[in-house]
Coordinates of C-alpha atoms and ligand atoms in Angstrom, one line a residue:
M254 CA 0.3 -0.2 0.6
P255 CA 1.4 3.1 -0.8
S256 CA 3.1 5.3 2.7
A257 CA 0.4 8.0 1.9
F258 CA -2.4 5.5 2.7
V259 CA -0.7 4.1 6.1
D260 CA 0.1 7.5 7.6
D261 CA -3.4 8.8 7.4
A262 CA -4.7 5.5 8.6
K263 CA -2.4 5.9 11.2
E264 CA -4.1 9.3 13.1
I265 CA -7.3 6.6 13.6
K266 CA -7.3 5.3 17.2
E267 CA -7.4 1.0 16.5
E268 CA -8.9 0.4 19.1
N269 CA -12.2 2.3 17.9
P270 CA -14.8 0.6 15.4
F271 CA -14.8 3.8 13.2
E272 CA -11.3 2.3 12.9
S273 CA -12.4 -1.7 12.8
M274 CA -15.1 -0.7 10.0
M275 CA -12.1 1.3 7.7
Q276 CA -9.8 -2.0 8.1
R277 CA -12.1 -3.8 5.5
F278 CA -12.2 -0.2 3.5
D279 CA -8.1 0.4 3.1
E280 CA -8.1 -3.7 2.3
A281 CA -10.6 -2.7 -0.9
A282 CA -8.7 1.5 -1.4
G283 CA -5.4 -1.2 -2.1
R284 CA -6.8 -3.9 -4.3
L285 CA -8.3 -1.2 -6.5
N286 CA -5.4 1.0 -6.2
L287 CA -7.7 4.1 -5.0
D288 CA -5.4 7.7 -5.8
P289 CA -4.6 8.1 -2.9
N290 CA -5.8 12.2 -2.9
I291 CA -9.2 10.4 -3.3
Y292 CA -8.7 8.0 -0.6
K293 CA -8.0 10.6 2.2
I294 CA -11.4 12.6 0.9
L295 CA -13.2 8.8 1.4
R296 CA -11.7 8.1 4.5
W297 CA -12.8 11.2 6.6
P298 CA -16.6 11.7 7.2
N299 CA -17.6 14.6 5.5
R300 CA -19.1 16.0 8.3
E301 CA -19.9 16.0 11.9
I302 CA -22.1 17.3 14.5
T303 CA -22.5 17.1 18.3
L304 CA -25.9 18.3 20.3
Y305 CA -26.7 19.3 23.6
I306 CA -30.3 18.8 24.0
P307 CA -32.1 20.1 27.2
V308 CA -35.8 18.7 27.6
M309 CA -37.7 19.2 30.5
M310 CA -38.7 16.1 32.3
D311 CA -42.0 15.0 33.5
D312 CA -41.0 15.7 37.1
G313 CA -40.4 18.9 35.7
N314 CA -36.9 19.8 36.6
Y315 CA -34.0 19.7 32.6
Q316 CA -31.9 17.6 31.6
V317 CA -29.5 18.1 29.3
F318 CA -28.4 15.1 26.4
T319 CA -25.7 14.3 24.4
G320 CA -27.4 13.3 20.5
Y321 CA -24.7 13.3 16.9
R322 CA -25.7 13.8 13.2
V323 CA -22.5 12.5 10.5
Q324 CA -22.8 13.0 7.1
H325 CA -19.9 11.0 6.0
N326 CA -19.8 10.9 2.0
F327 CA -22.4 12.7 -0.2
A328 CA -20.6 12.2 -3.5
R329 CA -24.0 11.0 -4.9
G330 CA -26.6 12.1 -3.2
P331 CA -27.8 13.7 0.1
A332 CA -26.6 11.3 3.1
K333 CA -29.7 8.1 4.4
G334 CA -29.2 6.9 8.2
G335 CA -31.1 5.3 10.9
L336 CA -31.5 7.6 14.1
R337 CA -30.5 5.2 17.5
Y338 CA -31.7 6.1 20.8
S339 CA -29.3 4.1 23.6
P340 CA -27.2 4.4 27.0
D341 CA -24.0 2.8 24.5
V342 CA -24.6 5.6 21.7
S343 CA -20.9 6.9 21.2
L344 CA -19.5 9.6 18.2
D345 CA -17.2 6.3 17.0
E346 CA -19.8 3.8 16.5
V347 CA -22.0 7.0 14.8
R348 CA -19.1 7.7 12.9
A349 CA -18.5 4.1 11.7
L350 CA -22.7 3.1 10.9
A351 CA -22.1 6.5 8.7
A352 CA -19.6 4.8 6.7
W353 CA -21.4 1.6 6.3
M354 CA -24.3 3.5 5.4
T355 CA -22.3 4.8 2.1
W356 CA -21.0 1.7 1.2
K357 CA -24.6 -0.1 1.0
C358 CA -25.8 2.6 -0.5
A359 CA -24.0 2.7 -2.8
V360 CA -23.5 -1.1 -3.6
V361 CA -27.3 -1.3 -4.1
N362 CA -26.6 2.0 -6.4
I363 CA -29.3 4.4 -4.8
P364 CA -28.6 8.1 -5.1
F365 CA -27.9 8.4 -1.8
G366 CA -24.2 9.1 0.7
G367 CA -24.0 8.1 4.7
A368 CA -25.1 9.2 7.5
K369 CA -26.0 8.1 10.9
G370 CA -27.7 10.0 15.0
G371 CA -27.4 8.5 17.9
I372 CA -28.2 9.9 21.1
I373 CA -26.3 8.4 24.6
C374 CA -30.4 7.6 26.9
D375 CA -32.5 5.4 27.4
P376 CA -35.9 5.3 25.9
R377 CA -37.1 2.3 29.1
E378 CA -36.4 4.7 30.7
M379 CA -37.9 7.9 29.6
S380 CA -42.0 8.5 29.5
P381 CA -43.4 9.1 25.8
I382 CA -43.5 12.5 26.0
E383 CA -40.3 12.5 27.2
L384 CA -39.0 10.7 24.0
E385 CA -41.6 13.2 21.8
R386 CA -39.8 16.6 23.3
L387 CA -36.4 14.9 22.9
T388 CA -37.0 13.6 19.8
R389 CA -37.7 17.6 17.9
R390 CA -35.9 19.4 20.4
Y391 CA -33.0 17.4 17.9
T392 CA -35.2 17.1 15.0
A393 CA -34.6 21.7 15.6
E394 CA -30.8 21.7 16.4
L395 CA -30.5 20.1 12.7
L396 CA -32.9 21.8 11.1
D397 CA -30.1 23.3 8.8
F398 CA -28.8 20.4 8.0
I399 CA -31.0 18.0 7.3
G400 CA -34.2 17.8 4.9
P401 CA -35.5 16.4 1.1
E402 CA -32.5 17.0 -1.0
K403 CA -29.5 17.4 2.6
D404 CA -29.8 14.5 4.5
V405 CA -32.8 11.7 5.3
P406 CA -32.3 10.2 8.7
A407 CA -35.0 6.5 9.2
P408 CA -35.3 4.8 12.7
D409 CA -32.7 2.7 14.1
M410 CA -32.6 0.9 17.4
N411 CA -35.0 1.5 19.6
T412 CA -36.2 4.4 17.3
N413 CA -39.6 3.8 15.3
E414 CA -42.7 4.8 13.5
Q415 CA -43.5 7.0 15.5
V416 CA -40.6 9.4 15.9
M417 CA -40.5 9.5 12.9
A418 CA -43.2 11.3 12.6
W419 CA -42.8 13.4 15.2
M420 CA -39.8 14.4 12.6
M421 CA -41.0 14.6 10.5
D422 CA -43.8 16.9 11.6
T423 CA -41.3 19.1 13.6
Y424 CA -39.5 19.8 10.1
S425 CA -42.8 20.3 8.9
M426 CA -43.8 23.0 11.7
H427 CA -41.2 25.0 10.5
A428 CA -41.5 24.4 7.1
R429 CA -44.7 25.8 7.7
H430 CA -45.8 23.3 4.5
T431 CA -45.6 19.4 4.6
V432 CA -42.0 17.6 4.5
T433 CA -42.4 14.3 4.1
A434 CA -39.9 13.0 2.5
V435 CA -37.7 14.8 5.5
V436 CA -38.0 10.9 7.3
T437 CA -38.8 7.4 5.5
G438 CA -40.0 4.6 7.4
K439 CA -43.1 7.1 8.6
P440 CA -46.5 5.3 9.3
I441 CA -48.0 4.5 5.8
E442 CA -50.8 7.4 6.3
I443 CA -48.9 10.1 6.5
G444 CA -45.8 8.8 3.6
G445 CA -45.0 6.0 4.6
S446 CA -44.0 3.2 1.7
R447 CA -46.0 -0.4 1.3
G448 CA -43.5 -3.1 1.9
R449 CA -40.9 -1.3 4.4
K450 CA -41.6 -3.1 7.2
E451 CA -41.0 -6.6 5.1
A452 CA -38.7 -4.9 3.2
T453 CA -34.7 -6.3 4.4
G454 CA -36.1 -10.1 5.1
R455 CA -37.7 -9.9 1.0
G456 CA -34.1 -8.5 0.2
L457 CA -32.3 -11.5 1.6
L458 CA -34.6 -13.8 0.7
F459 CA -34.5 -12.5 -3.1
V460 CA -30.6 -11.9 -2.5
C461 CA -30.9 -16.1 -0.8
N462 CA -33.0 -17.0 -3.8
E463 CA -30.3 -16.0 -6.3
A464 CA -27.4 -17.5 -4.4
C465 CA -29.1 -20.9 -4.5
K466 CA -29.6 -20.8 -8.0
K467 CA -25.7 -20.1 -8.9
F468 CA -25.5 -23.4 -6.7
G469 CA -27.8 -25.8 -8.3
F470 CA -29.5 -26.0 -4.5
R471 CA -33.4 -27.0 -4.9
I472 CA -35.1 -24.6 -2.7
N473 CA -37.3 -27.6 -0.9
D474 CA -34.2 -28.3 -0.4
T475 CA -32.3 -25.8 1.2
R476 CA -31.9 -26.3 4.8
V477 CA -32.0 -23.2 6.7
V478 CA -31.3 -21.7 10.1
I479 CA -31.8 -17.9 10.8
Q480 CA -30.3 -15.9 14.4
G481 CA -33.0 -13.7 16.0
A482 CA -36.4 -13.4 14.8
G483 CA -37.2 -9.5 15.2
N484 CA -37.7 -7.2 12.3
V485 CA -35.4 -8.9 10.0
G486 CA -35.5 -13.0 11.0
G487 CA -39.1 -13.2 11.4
T488 CA -39.1 -11.9 8.4
A489 CA -36.7 -13.9 6.4
A490 CA -37.8 -16.7 8.5
L491 CA -41.9 -16.4 7.7
L492 CA -40.7 -15.8 3.6
M493 CA -38.6 -18.3 3.3
H494 CA -40.6 -20.6 4.7
Q495 CA -43.5 -19.4 2.4
E496 CA -41.2 -19.9 -0.4
G497 CA -40.8 -23.2 0.1
Y498 CA -37.5 -23.7 2.3
K499 CA -36.7 -25.8 5.3
V500 CA -36.2 -23.3 8.0
I501 CA -34.3 -25.9 11.0
G502 CA -33.4 -23.7 13.8
I503 CA -34.8 -19.9 14.6
A504 CA -33.8 -18.5 18.0
D505 CA -33.9 -15.3 19.7
I506 CA -32.8 -13.7 23.0
T507 CA -35.1 -16.6 24.7
G508 CA -33.9 -19.5 23.3
S509 CA -32.7 -21.4 19.9
L510 CA -35.4 -24.1 18.5
F511 CA -34.5 -26.9 16.2
N512 CA -36.5 -29.2 13.7
S513 CA -34.0 -31.8 10.9
R514 CA -37.9 -31.9 9.7
G515 CA -38.0 -27.9 9.1
L516 CA -40.0 -25.8 11.5
D517 CA -43.5 -24.3 11.4
V518 CA -42.3 -21.1 11.3
P519 CA -46.5 -19.0 11.0
G520 CA -46.8 -20.6 14.7
L521 CA -43.8 -20.1 15.9
L522 CA -43.9 -17.3 15.4
A523 CA -47.4 -16.6 16.8
Y524 CA -46.2 -18.1 20.0
L525 CA -43.2 -15.9 19.5
K526 CA -46.3 -13.4 19.7
E527 CA -48.2 -14.0 22.0
H528 CA -46.2 -15.4 24.8
K529 CA -42.7 -13.3 24.2
T530 CA -40.2 -16.4 25.1
V531 CA -39.1 -19.4 22.7
E532 CA -39.9 -20.9 26.6
G533 CA -42.4 -24.1 26.4
Y534 CA -42.4 -24.5 22.9
S535 CA -43.3 -27.5 22.3
E536 CA -42.9 -28.5 18.8
A537 CA -39.3 -27.7 18.3
E538 CA -36.0 -29.2 20.0
H539 CA -34.1 -26.5 22.5
I540 CA -30.5 -26.1 21.9
S541 CA -28.0 -22.9 23.2
T542 CA -27.6 -20.3 20.1
A543 CA -23.9 -21.4 20.1
D544 CA -25.0 -24.7 18.4
L545 CA -27.2 -23.3 16.8
L546 CA -24.6 -21.6 14.6
E547 CA -23.1 -24.0 14.5
L548 CA -25.7 -26.8 12.8
E549 CA -25.2 -28.1 9.6
C550 CA -27.4 -26.5 6.4
E551 CA -27.3 -24.5 3.3
I552 CA -27.5 -21.7 4.3
L553 CA -27.0 -19.4 7.8
L554 CA -28.7 -16.4 8.5
P555 CA -27.4 -14.3 10.7
A556 CA -29.8 -11.7 11.5
A557 CA -29.5 -10.4 15.7
T558 CA -26.9 -8.7 16.7
E559 CA -23.2 -8.1 15.3
N560 CA -20.0 -10.1 16.5
Q561 CA -22.1 -13.0 16.1
I562 CA -20.0 -15.3 14.1
T563 CA -15.8 -14.7 15.4
K564 CA -12.6 -16.5 15.9
Q565 CA -13.8 -19.0 18.2
N566 CA -16.7 -20.5 16.8
A567 CA -15.5 -19.2 12.9
D568 CA -14.3 -22.6 11.8
R569 CA -17.1 -24.8 13.8
I570 CA -20.0 -23.5 11.4
R571 CA -21.6 -25.5 9.1
C572 CA -23.2 -23.9 6.1
R573 CA -22.7 -23.2 2.7
I574 CA -24.1 -19.4 2.1
L575 CA -23.5 -16.9 5.3
A576 CA -26.5 -14.3 4.7
E577 CA -26.2 -11.7 6.6
G578 CA -29.5 -9.9 7.5
A579 CA -27.5 -8.7 10.7
N580 CA -25.2 -5.4 10.4
G581 CA -22.2 -6.7 11.3
P582 CA -22.3 -10.2 12.4
T583 CA -18.7 -12.3 11.4
T584 CA -16.3 -10.5 12.9
A585 CA -13.2 -9.1 10.6
D586 CA -10.8 -11.7 11.9
A587 CA -13.5 -14.1 11.1
D588 CA -13.9 -13.6 7.4
E589 CA -10.8 -15.7 6.9
I590 CA -11.3 -18.6 8.4
V591 CA -15.3 -18.5 7.1
S592 CA -13.0 -17.4 3.2
A593 CA -10.5 -20.3 4.3
K594 CA -13.8 -23.0 4.6
N595 CA -14.7 -21.0 1.5
I596 CA -18.0 -20.6 3.0
F597 CA -19.7 -17.9 -0.1
V598 CA -20.6 -15.2 2.0
I599 CA -23.7 -12.6 0.7
P600 CA -21.9 -9.6 2.7
D601 CA -24.6 -7.4 5.1
I602 CA -24.1 -4.4 3.1
L603 CA -25.7 -6.1 0.5
A604 CA -27.9 -8.6 2.6
N605 CA -29.7 -6.3 4.3
A606 CA -29.5 -4.0 1.9
G607 CA -32.8 -4.4 1.1
G608 CA -34.3 -1.2 4.2
V609 CA -32.7 1.1 2.6
T610 CA -33.6 0.5 -0.9
V611 CA -37.2 0.8 0.0
S612 CA -36.5 3.9 1.7
Y613 CA -35.1 5.3 -0.7
F614 CA -39.0 4.5 -3.1
E615 CA -40.0 6.0 0.4
W616 CA -38.5 9.1 -0.4
V617 CA -38.9 8.7 -4.3
Q618 CA -43.1 8.5 -3.6
D619 CA -42.8 10.6 -1.0
R620 CA -41.5 13.4 -3.7
M621 CA -44.0 12.0 -6.4
G622 CA -46.6 12.4 -3.9
F623 CA -48.2 9.7 -6.0
F624 CA -47.7 6.0 -3.8
W625 CA -47.0 2.6 -5.3
N626 CA -49.0 -0.8 -4.9
E627 CA -47.2 -4.1 -2.8
N628 CA -46.3 -5.5 -6.4
T629 CA -44.8 -2.9 -7.9
V630 CA -42.3 -1.5 -4.3
N631 CA -41.7 -5.8 -4.5
T632 CA -41.4 -5.8 -7.9
R633 CA -38.4 -3.0 -8.2
L634 CA -36.6 -4.3 -5.1
H635 CA -36.8 -7.5 -6.6
E636 CA -35.1 -5.9 -9.5
I637 CA -32.7 -3.8 -7.2
M638 CA -31.1 -6.5 -5.0
V639 CA -31.3 -9.5 -8.0
S640 CA -28.4 -7.2 -10.5
S641 CA -26.8 -6.5 -6.8
F642 CA -26.0 -9.5 -6.1
H643 CA -25.0 -9.9 -9.5
D644 CA -22.8 -6.5 -9.3
V645 CA -21.1 -8.0 -6.1
V646 CA -20.4 -11.1 -8.1
G647 CA -19.0 -9.8 -11.7
F648 CA -16.1 -8.0 -9.0
A649 CA -15.3 -10.6 -6.5
D650 CA -15.1 -12.7 -10.4
K651 CA -13.5 -9.9 -12.0
Y652 CA -10.1 -9.9 -9.3
R653 CA -10.4 -13.0 -7.4
V654 CA -11.7 -12.2 -4.4
N655 CA -13.5 -12.9 -1.8
T656 CA -17.4 -11.0 -1.8
R657 CA -17.7 -9.5 0.6
L658 CA -14.4 -7.1 0.3
A659 CA -15.5 -7.4 -3.8
A660 CA -18.8 -5.2 -1.9
Y661 CA -16.9 -3.0 -0.6
M662 CA -14.9 -2.4 -3.8
L663 CA -17.9 -2.4 -5.7
A664 CA -19.2 1.0 -3.3
I665 CA -15.8 2.6 -3.0
D666 CA -15.1 1.9 -6.9
R667 CA -18.4 3.7 -7.0
V668 CA -18.3 6.7 -4.7
A669 CA -14.4 7.3 -5.8
Y670 CA -15.7 7.5 -9.5
D671 CA -18.4 10.1 -8.8
T672 CA -16.4 11.8 -6.2
R673 CA -13.5 12.7 -9.4
L674 CA -17.1 12.9 -12.5
R675 CA -17.8 15.9 -9.9
G676 CA -13.8 16.8 -9.5
I677 CA -13.2 18.3 -6.0
Y678 CA -14.4 21.3 -4.6
A679 CA -10.9 22.6 -2.7
Ligands
NAD961 P1 -34.8 -6.6 15.6 O1 -35.0 -5.7 17.9 O2 -36.3 -6.8 15.2 O3 -34.8 -7.8 16.3 C1 -34.1 -8.8 16.9 C2 -33.8 -10.4 17.2 O4 -32.5 -11.1 17.6 C3 -34.7 -10.3 17.9 O5 -36.1 -11.7 18.2 C4 -34.0 -10.5 19.8 O6 -34.3 -11.5 20.2 C5 -33.0 -11.3 19.1 N1 -31.2 -11.6 19.5 C6 -30.9 -10.5 19.9 N2 -29.6 -11.0 20.5 C7 -29.9 -12.2 20.4 C8 -28.9 -12.7 20.6 N3 -26.7 -13.4 21.5 N4 -28.9 -14.4 20.0 C9 -30.2 -14.7 19.7 N5 -30.9 -13.9 19.0 C10 -30.3 -12.2 19.5 O7 -34.1 -6.1 15.6 P2 -34.0 -6.1 14.0 O8 -34.2 -4.7 13.0 O9 -34.8 -6.9 13.4 O10 -32.2 -6.4 13.2 C11 -31.9 -7.4 13.9 C12 -30.1 -6.6 13.0 O11 -30.3 -6.1 11.7 C13 -29.5 -5.5 13.0 O12 -28.0 -5.4 13.1 C14 -30.2 -4.9 12.4 O13 -28.9 -3.8 12.7 C15 -29.4 -4.7 11.8 N6 -30.8 -4.0 9.9 C16 -32.2 -3.9 10.6 C17 -32.2 -3.3 9.6 C18 -34.2 -3.4 9.6 O14 -34.9 -3.5 8.4 N7 -34.8 -3.7 10.8 C19 -31.7 -3.2 7.8 C20 -30.4 -3.5 8.0 C21 -30.4 -3.9 8.7

């Protein structure tokens, strides 16, 4: 790697999450022989905003919360990315997630850059009114920086449709007219898109179908193991079951279930909805989450949280395809082991991009003021997921690299090309 790369890299501390994300960026940039000047620009976020947000609590006292919005890159369009509420939020984390969004949007070739926001708070300890005040003040502080042409937030950890509705309303009050396209992930009644809730799971189904075609797997004989039964894992499980896949294992935070003949996914999800736990479910064997990840299957689909496949267990996973529903389920150290086992990885920035793709559709529909039916949304999502899958596989073949590196290379190549095309205003 040219020395300019190494010198710049040293300025960022090794242990921070932005650096760990950028390890993969650096490797991809090196393989692409990226122009060192473009490298310098892409390595840093465009803008980082820190806010101190006073909120009147229900007891009449004020509390000041710290919030962030990091806008990583605008080369391909307005920045796009979620807003999370959690006691663990840090600027490093938000910065890493913002960069992730730039690459994710570029992999699926939608006209957005990347951003992410976060507020350090514990939403479980706050009343709905306190959360509303926090959301509205945060939005008001960001009025100059967000907007349909600037930066378009969406829900993330511990934020939801209601939080997006408050953000949209606050922005609109200041604009003196309704601006639906300022956020995505809104309720359908006020400018949300049909198909948005299921989009990430549906996108996973589409890329898994393509991978099965590539390997000549018959859907009915293909065993799937899914970690996570929430928005992503639960939807993917249901859609894959309906498609004819044999979902043999599912885990949530309360436990893991296995049935070699295939689980009754609708029945299990209904049970989970009612009981909020897998405990007591009698139609399957109860196993540990560690064992679940090591079940023999064709497709392993981690859709719970990050760092689940690590140096410790990577050697024991027994799948042919690893479809990453969660963000960052595989550590950088585990990557090498997985690659050596010849497991085909559908990397997170491709596999779970169905959500941001339908967010893009929501933004388009809001700007047109014309709303599509669910079939149109799903057909267009299918088109984008399938072509992106083949773009990544094509890059992997062309450069003889694994699919994770290929996805990063494809994304960086697109952002770098557009940056060069626009020219650098320096
Ligand atoms: P969610 O909260 O709806 O569901 C998470 C699920 O994982 C729950 O079933 C929970 O019980 C389970 N879980 C959590 N920790 C676990 C553990 N240690 N072992 C087993 N199960 C565990 O969240 P979600 O929206 O489905 O998101 C899941 C992942 O997908 C996250 O990494 C998120 O960043 C990523 N993601 C989500 C979307 C989206 O549209 N929701 C889009 C892209 C990426």
